[in-house]
Amino acid sequence: MTHGHLHNSEIPFRIPNIDVVLHGHFHIHSWEKVNGVCYFNPGSISIPKCDTKHSCIIYENNIFSWVDLEGNIFHQEKVEKHK
């Protein structure tokens, strides 16, 4: 997990066997898979920008769910760990 603009799908981590990067800072949600790595930005609960919804990501049982504050699920992805 990181907060800031230094690591995201455009500026990836250089760590081997990484599965998921949770990043923030922009207040705009994003959900991308690049070279087998999932890059998730939950957006913002309090100050979403660019007409995006108030949102967050919930992680449970290897499933990442992007949801709004009413509990509506916009996207889910199951992420299996590297072996």
CSV table of N, CA, C and O in Angstrom, one decimal:
chain,number,residue,atom,x,y,z
A,1,MET,N,0.8,-1.2,0.0
A,1,MET,CA,0.0,0.0,0.0
A,1,MET,C,0.9,1.2,0.0
A,1,MET,O,1.9,1.2,0.6
A,2,THR,N,0.4,2.2,-0.7
A,2,THR,CA,1.2,3.5,-0.7
A,2,THR,C,0.2,4.6,-0.9
A,2,THR,O,-0.9,4.5,-1.5
A,3,HIS,N,0.6,5.8,-0.3
A,3,HIS,CA,-0.2,7.0,-0.5
A,3,HIS,C,0.7,8.0,-1.2
A,3,HIS,O,1.9,8.2,-0.7
A,4,GLY,N,0.3,8.5,-2.3
A,4,GLY,CA,1.1,9.4,-3.0
A,4,GLY,C,1.1,9.1,-4.5
A,4,GLY,O,0.4,8.2,-5.0
A,5,HIS,N,1.9,9.8,-5.2
A,5,HIS,CA,1.9,9.6,-6.7
A,5,HIS,C,3.2,8.9,-7.2
A,5,HIS,O,3.4,8.9,-8.4
A,6,LEU,N,4.0,8.3,-6.3
A,6,LEU,CA,5.2,7.7,-6.8
A,6,LEU,C,5.1,6.3,-7.3
A,6,LEU,O,5.9,5.9,-8.1
A,7,HIS,N,4.0,5.6,-6.9
A,7,HIS,CA,3.9,4.2,-7.4
A,7,HIS,C,2.4,4.0,-7.8
A,7,HIS,O,1.5,4.2,-7.0
A,8,ASN,N,2.2,3.6,-9.1
A,8,ASN,CA,0.9,3.3,-9.6
A,8,ASN,C,1.1,2.5,-10.9
A,8,ASN,O,2.2,2.1,-11.2
A,9,SER,N,0.1,2.3,-11.7
A,9,SER,CA,0.2,1.5,-12.9
A,9,SER,C,1.1,2.1,-13.9
A,9,SER,O,1.8,1.4,-14.7
A,10,GLU,N,1.3,3.4,-13.9
A,10,GLU,CA,2.2,4.1,-14.8
A,10,GLU,C,3.6,4.2,-14.3
A,10,GLU,O,4.6,4.3,-15.0
A,11,ILE,N,3.8,4.1,-13.0
A,11,ILE,CA,5.1,4.1,-12.3
A,11,ILE,C,5.1,2.9,-11.4
A,11,ILE,O,4.9,3.0,-10.2
A,12,PRO,N,5.3,1.7,-11.9
A,12,PRO,CA,5.2,0.4,-11.1
A,12,PRO,C,6.3,0.2,-10.1
A,12,PRO,O,7.4,0.7,-10.3
A,13,PHE,N,5.9,-0.6,-9.1
A,13,PHE,CA,6.9,-1.1,-8.2
A,13,PHE,C,7.9,-2.0,-8.9
A,13,PHE,O,7.5,-2.7,-9.8
A,14,ARG,N,9.1,-2.0,-8.4
A,14,ARG,CA,10.1,-2.9,-9.0
A,14,ARG,C,10.4,-4.0,-7.9
A,14,ARG,O,11.6,-4.2,-7.6
A,15,ILE,N,9.4,-4.7,-7.5
A,15,ILE,CA,9.5,-5.7,-6.4
A,15,ILE,C,9.0,-7.0,-7.1
A,15,ILE,O,8.0,-7.1,-7.6
A,16,PRO,N,9.9,-8.1,-7.0
A,16,PRO,CA,9.4,-9.4,-7.6
A,16,PRO,C,8.3,-10.0,-6.8
A,16,PRO,O,8.1,-9.8,-5.6
A,17,ASN,N,7.5,-10.8,-7.5
A,17,ASN,CA,6.4,-11.6,-6.9
A,17,ASN,C,5.3,-10.7,-6.2
A,17,ASN,O,4.8,-11.1,-5.2
A,18,ILE,N,5.1,-9.6,-6.7
A,18,ILE,CA,4.1,-8.7,-6.1
A,18,ILE,C,2.7,-9.0,-6.8
A,18,ILE,O,2.7,-9.2,-8.1
A,19,ASP,N,1.6,-9.0,-6.1
A,19,ASP,CA,0.3,-9.3,-6.7
A,19,ASP,C,-0.6,-8.1,-6.8
A,19,ASP,O,-1.3,-8.0,-7.8
A,20,VAL,N,-0.5,-7.3,-5.8
A,20,VAL,CA,-1.5,-6.1,-5.7
A,20,VAL,C,-0.7,-4.9,-5.2
A,20,VAL,O,0.1,-5.0,-4.3
A,21,VAL,N,-1.1,-3.8,-5.8
A,21,VAL,CA,-0.6,-2.5,-5.2
A,21,VAL,C,-1.9,-1.6,-5.0
A,21,VAL,O,-2.7,-1.4,-5.9
A,22,LEU,N,-2.0,-1.2,-3.7
A,22,LEU,CA,-3.1,-0.3,-3.4
A,22,LEU,C,-2.5,1.1,-3.3
A,22,LEU,O,-1.5,1.3,-2.5
A,23,HIS,N,-3.0,2.0,-4.1
A,23,HIS,CA,-2.4,3.3,-4.0
A,23,HIS,C,-3.5,4.4,-4.0
A,23,HIS,O,-4.6,4.2,-4.4
A,24,GLY,N,-3.2,5.6,-3.5
A,24,GLY,CA,-4.1,6.6,-3.3
A,24,GLY,C,-3.5,7.9,-3.8
A,24,GLY,O,-2.6,8.0,-4.6
A,25,HIS,N,-4.1,9.0,-3.3
A,25,HIS,CA,-3.6,10.4,-3.5
A,25,HIS,C,-4.4,11.2,-4.4
A,25,HIS,O,-4.6,12.4,-4.2
A,26,PHE,N,-5.0,10.6,-5.5
A,26,PHE,CA,-5.6,11.4,-6.5
A,26,PHE,C,-7.1,11.6,-6.3
A,26,PHE,O,-7.7,12.4,-7.0
A,27,HIS,N,-7.7,10.8,-5.4
A,27,HIS,CA,-9.1,10.9,-5.1
A,27,HIS,C,-10.0,10.5,-6.3
A,27,HIS,O,-11.2,10.9,-6.4
A,28,ILE,N,-9.4,9.7,-7.2
A,28,ILE,CA,-10.1,9.2,-8.4
A,28,ILE,C,-9.9,7.7,-8.4
A,28,ILE,O,-8.7,7.3,-8.4
A,29,HIS,N,-10.9,6.9,-8.4
A,29,HIS,CA,-10.8,5.5,-8.4
A,29,HIS,C,-10.1,5.0,-9.7
A,29,HIS,O,-10.3,5.5,-10.8
A,30,SER,N,-9.4,3.9,-9.6
A,30,SER,CA,-8.9,3.2,-10.7
A,30,SER,C,-8.7,1.7,-10.4
A,30,SER,O,-8.5,1.4,-9.2
A,31,TRP,N,-8.7,0.9,-11.4
A,31,TRP,CA,-8.7,-0.6,-11.2
A,31,TRP,C,-8.1,-1.1,-12.5
A,31,TRP,O,-8.7,-1.2,-13.5
A,32,GLU,N,-6.8,-1.4,-12.4
A,32,GLU,CA,-6.0,-1.9,-13.6
A,32,GLU,C,-5.2,-3.1,-13.3
A,32,GLU,O,-4.7,-3.3,-12.2
A,33,LYS,N,-4.9,-3.9,-14.3
A,33,LYS,CA,-4.0,-5.0,-14.2
A,33,LYS,C,-2.9,-4.8,-15.3
A,33,LYS,O,-3.2,-4.6,-16.4
A,34,VAL,N,-1.7,-4.7,-14.8
A,34,VAL,CA,-0.5,-4.4,-15.7
A,34,VAL,C,0.5,-5.5,-15.4
A,34,VAL,O,1.0,-5.6,-14.3
A,35,ASN,N,0.9,-6.2,-16.4
A,35,ASN,CA,1.9,-7.3,-16.3
A,35,ASN,C,1.6,-8.2,-15.2
A,35,ASN,O,2.5,-8.6,-14.4
A,36,GLY,N,0.3,-8.6,-15.0
A,36,GLY,CA,-0.1,-9.5,-13.9
A,36,GLY,C,-0.2,-9.0,-12.6
A,36,GLY,O,-0.6,-9.7,-11.6
A,37,VAL,N,0.0,-7.7,-12.4
A,37,VAL,CA,-0.1,-7.0,-11.1
A,37,VAL,C,-1.4,-6.1,-11.1
A,37,VAL,O,-1.6,-5.4,-12.0
A,38,CYS,N,-2.2,-6.3,-10.0
A,38,CYS,CA,-3.4,-5.5,-9.9
A,38,CYS,C,-3.0,-4.2,-9.2
A,38,CYS,O,-2.4,-4.2,-8.1
A,39,TYR,N,-3.4,-3.0,-9.8
A,39,TYR,CA,-3.2,-1.7,-9.2
A,39,TYR,C,-4.6,-1.2,-8.9
A,39,TYR,O,-5.4,-0.9,-9.8
A,40,PHE,N,-4.9,-1.0,-7.6
A,40,PHE,CA,-6.2,-0.5,-7.2
A,40,PHE,C,-6.1,0.8,-6.5
A,40,PHE,O,-5.2,1.0,-5.6
A,41,ASN,N,-6.9,1.8,-6.9
A,41,ASN,CA,-7.0,3.0,-6.2
A,41,ASN,C,-8.4,3.1,-5.7
A,41,ASN,O,-9.3,3.1,-6.5
A,42,PRO,N,-8.7,3.2,-4.4
A,42,PRO,CA,-10.0,3.1,-3.9
A,42,PRO,C,-10.8,4.4,-4.1
A,42,PRO,O,-12.0,4.4,-3.9
A,43,GLY,N,-10.2,5.5,-4.6
A,43,GLY,CA,-10.9,6.7,-4.8
A,43,GLY,C,-10.9,7.5,-3.4
A,43,GLY,O,-9.8,7.5,-2.8
A,44,SER,N,-12.0,8.0,-3.1
A,44,SER,CA,-12.0,8.8,-1.8
A,44,SER,C,-13.4,8.7,-1.2
A,44,SER,O,-14.4,8.7,-1.8
A,45,ILE,N,-13.4,8.4,0.1
A,45,ILE,CA,-14.7,8.4,0.9
A,45,ILE,C,-15.2,9.8,1.1
A,45,ILE,O,-16.4,10.1,0.9
A,46,SER,N,-14.3,10.8,1.3
A,46,SER,CA,-14.7,12.1,1.7
A,46,SER,C,-14.7,13.2,0.6
A,46,SER,O,-15.6,14.0,0.5
A,47,ILE,N,-13.7,13.1,-0.3
A,47,ILE,CA,-13.6,14.2,-1.3
A,47,ILE,C,-13.3,13.5,-2.7
A,47,ILE,O,-12.2,13.7,-3.2
A,48,PRO,N,-14.3,12.8,-3.3
A,48,PRO,CA,-14.0,12.3,-4.6
A,48,PRO,C,-13.9,13.4,-5.6
A,48,PRO,O,-14.5,14.4,-5.5
A,49,LYS,N,-13.1,13.2,-6.7
A,49,LYS,CA,-12.9,14.2,-7.7
A,49,LYS,C,-13.4,13.6,-9.1
A,49,LYS,O,-13.6,12.4,-9.3
A,50,CYS,N,-13.5,14.5,-10.0
A,50,CYS,CA,-13.9,14.2,-11.4
A,50,CYS,C,-15.2,13.4,-11.5
A,50,CYS,O,-15.3,12.5,-12.3
A,51,ASP,N,-16.2,13.8,-10.7
A,51,ASP,CA,-17.5,13.2,-10.7
A,51,ASP,C,-17.5,11.7,-10.4
A,51,ASP,O,-18.4,11.0,-10.8
A,52,THR,N,-16.5,11.3,-9.6
A,52,THR,CA,-16.5,9.9,-9.2
A,52,THR,C,-17.3,9.8,-7.9
A,52,THR,O,-17.6,10.8,-7.2
A,53,LYS,N,-17.7,8.6,-7.5
A,53,LYS,CA,-18.5,8.4,-6.3
A,53,LYS,C,-17.6,8.3,-5.1
A,53,LYS,O,-16.5,8.0,-5.2
A,54,HIS,N,-18.2,8.6,-3.9
A,54,HIS,CA,-17.6,8.3,-2.6
A,54,HIS,C,-17.4,6.8,-2.6
A,54,HIS,O,-18.4,6.1,-2.6
A,55,SER,N,-16.1,6.4,-2.4
A,55,SER,CA,-15.9,4.9,-2.5
A,55,SER,C,-14.7,4.5,-1.7
A,55,SER,O,-13.9,5.3,-1.2
A,56,CYS,N,-14.6,3.2,-1.6
A,56,CYS,CA,-13.5,2.5,-0.9
A,56,CYS,C,-13.4,1.1,-1.4
A,56,CYS,O,-14.1,0.6,-2.2
A,57,ILE,N,-12.3,0.4,-1.0
A,57,ILE,CA,-12.1,-0.9,-1.3
A,57,ILE,C,-12.1,-1.8,-0.1
A,57,ILE,O,-11.5,-1.4,0.9
A,58,ILE,N,-12.8,-2.9,-0.2
A,58,ILE,CA,-12.9,-3.9,0.9
A,58,ILE,C,-12.2,-5.1,0.5
A,58,ILE,O,-12.4,-5.6,-0.6
A,59,TYR,N,-11.3,-5.7,1.4
A,59,TYR,CA,-10.6,-6.9,1.1
A,59,TYR,C,-11.1,-8.0,2.1
A,59,TYR,O,-11.1,-7.8,3.3
A,60,GLU,N,-11.6,-9.1,1.5
A,60,GLU,CA,-12.0,-10.2,2.3
A,60,GLU,C,-11.9,-11.5,1.5
A,60,GLU,O,-12.4,-11.5,0.4
A,61,ASN,N,-11.3,-12.5,2.1
A,61,ASN,CA,-11.2,-13.8,1.5
A,61,ASN,C,-10.6,-13.8,0.1
A,61,ASN,O,-11.1,-14.4,-0.8
A,62,ASN,N,-9.5,-13.0,0.0
A,62,ASN,CA,-8.7,-12.9,-1.2
A,62,ASN,C,-9.5,-12.1,-2.3
A,62,ASN,O,-9.2,-12.2,-3.5
A,63,ILE,N,-10.6,-11.5,-1.9
A,63,ILE,CA,-11.4,-10.7,-2.9
A,63,ILE,C,-11.4,-9.2,-2.6
A,63,ILE,O,-11.6,-8.8,-1.4
A,64,PHE,N,-11.0,-8.4,-3.6
A,64,PHE,CA,-11.0,-7.0,-3.4
A,64,PHE,C,-12.3,-6.5,-4.1
A,64,PHE,O,-12.6,-6.8,-5.2
A,65,SER,N,-13.1,-5.7,-3.3
A,65,SER,CA,-14.3,-5.2,-3.8
A,65,SER,C,-14.3,-3.7,-3.7
A,65,SER,O,-14.1,-3.1,-2.7
A,66,TRP,N,-14.6,-3.0,-4.9
A,66,TRP,CA,-14.7,-1.6,-4.9
A,66,TRP,C,-16.1,-1.2,-4.7
A,66,TRP,O,-17.0,-1.7,-5.5
A,67,VAL,N,-16.5,-0.5,-3.7
A,67,VAL,CA,-17.9,-0.2,-3.3
A,67,VAL,C,-18.1,1.3,-3.0
A,67,VAL,O,-17.1,2.0,-2.7
A,68,ASP,N,-19.3,1.7,-3.2
A,68,ASP,CA,-19.7,3.1,-2.8
A,68,ASP,C,-20.2,3.0,-1.3
A,68,ASP,O,-20.2,1.9,-0.7
A,69,LEU,N,-20.5,4.1,-0.8
A,69,LEU,CA,-20.9,4.2,0.7
A,69,LEU,C,-22.2,3.5,1.0
A,69,LEU,O,-22.5,3.3,2.1
A,70,GLU,N,-23.0,3.3,-0.1
A,70,GLU,CA,-24.3,2.5,0.1
A,70,GLU,C,-24.1,1.0,0.0
A,70,GLU,O,-25.0,0.3,0.2
A,71,GLY,N,-22.8,0.6,-0.3
A,71,GLY,CA,-22.6,-0.8,-0.3
A,71,GLY,C,-22.7,-1.4,-1.7
A,71,GLY,O,-22.6,-2.6,-1.9
A,72,ASN,N,-23.0,-0.6,-2.7
A,72,ASN,CA,-23.1,-1.1,-4.1
A,72,ASN,C,-21.7,-1.5,-4.6
A,72,ASN,O,-20.7,-0.7,-4.5
A,73,ILE,N,-21.6,-2.6,-5.2
A,73,ILE,CA,-20.3,-3.2,-5.7
A,73,ILE,C,-20.1,-2.8,-7.1
A,73,ILE,O,-21.0,-3.1,-7.9
A,74,PHE,N,-19.0,-2.1,-7.4
A,74,PHE,CA,-18.8,-1.7,-8.8
A,74,PHE,C,-17.8,-2.6,-9.5
A,74,PHE,O,-17.9,-2.8,-10.7
A,75,HIS,N,-17.0,-3.3,-8.8
A,75,HIS,CA,-16.0,-4.2,-9.3
A,75,HIS,C,-15.5,-5.1,-8.2
A,75,HIS,O,-15.3,-4.7,-7.1
A,76,GLN,N,-15.3,-6.4,-8.6
A,76,GLN,CA,-14.6,-7.3,-7.6
A,76,GLN,C,-13.6,-8.1,-8.4
A,76,GLN,O,-13.7,-8.3,-9.6
A,77,GLU,N,-12.5,-8.4,-7.7
A,77,GLU,CA,-11.5,-9.3,-8.3
A,77,GLU,C,-10.9,-10.2,-7.2
A,77,GLU,O,-10.5,-9.7,-6.1
A,78,LYS,N,-10.8,-11.4,-7.5
A,78,LYS,CA,-10.2,-12.4,-6.6
A,78,LYS,C,-8.7,-12.4,-7.0
A,78,LYS,O,-8.4,-12.6,-8.2
A,79,VAL,N,-7.8,-12.3,-6.0
A,79,VAL,CA,-6.4,-12.3,-6.3
A,79,VAL,C,-5.8,-13.4,-5.5
A,79,VAL,O,-5.8,-13.5,-4.3
A,80,GLU,N,-5.2,-14.3,-6.3
A,80,GLU,CA,-4.5,-15.4,-5.7
A,80,GLU,C,-3.0,-15.1,-5.4
A,80,GLU,O,-2.5,-14.4,-6.3
A,81,LYS,N,-2.5,-15.5,-4.4
A,81,LYS,CA,-1.1,-15.2,-4.0
A,81,LYS,C,-0.1,-16.0,-4.9
A,81,LYS,O,-0.4,-17.1,-5.4
A,82,HIS,N,1.0,-15.4,-5.1
A,82,HIS,CA,2.1,-16.1,-5.8
A,82,HIS,C,2.5,-17.3,-5.0
A,82,HIS,O,2.5,-17.3,-3.8
A,83,LYS,N,2.9,-18.4,-5.7
A,83,LYS,CA,3.3,-19.6,-4.9
A,83,LYS,C,4.8,-19.7,-5.0
A,83,LYS,O,5.5,-19.2,-5.8
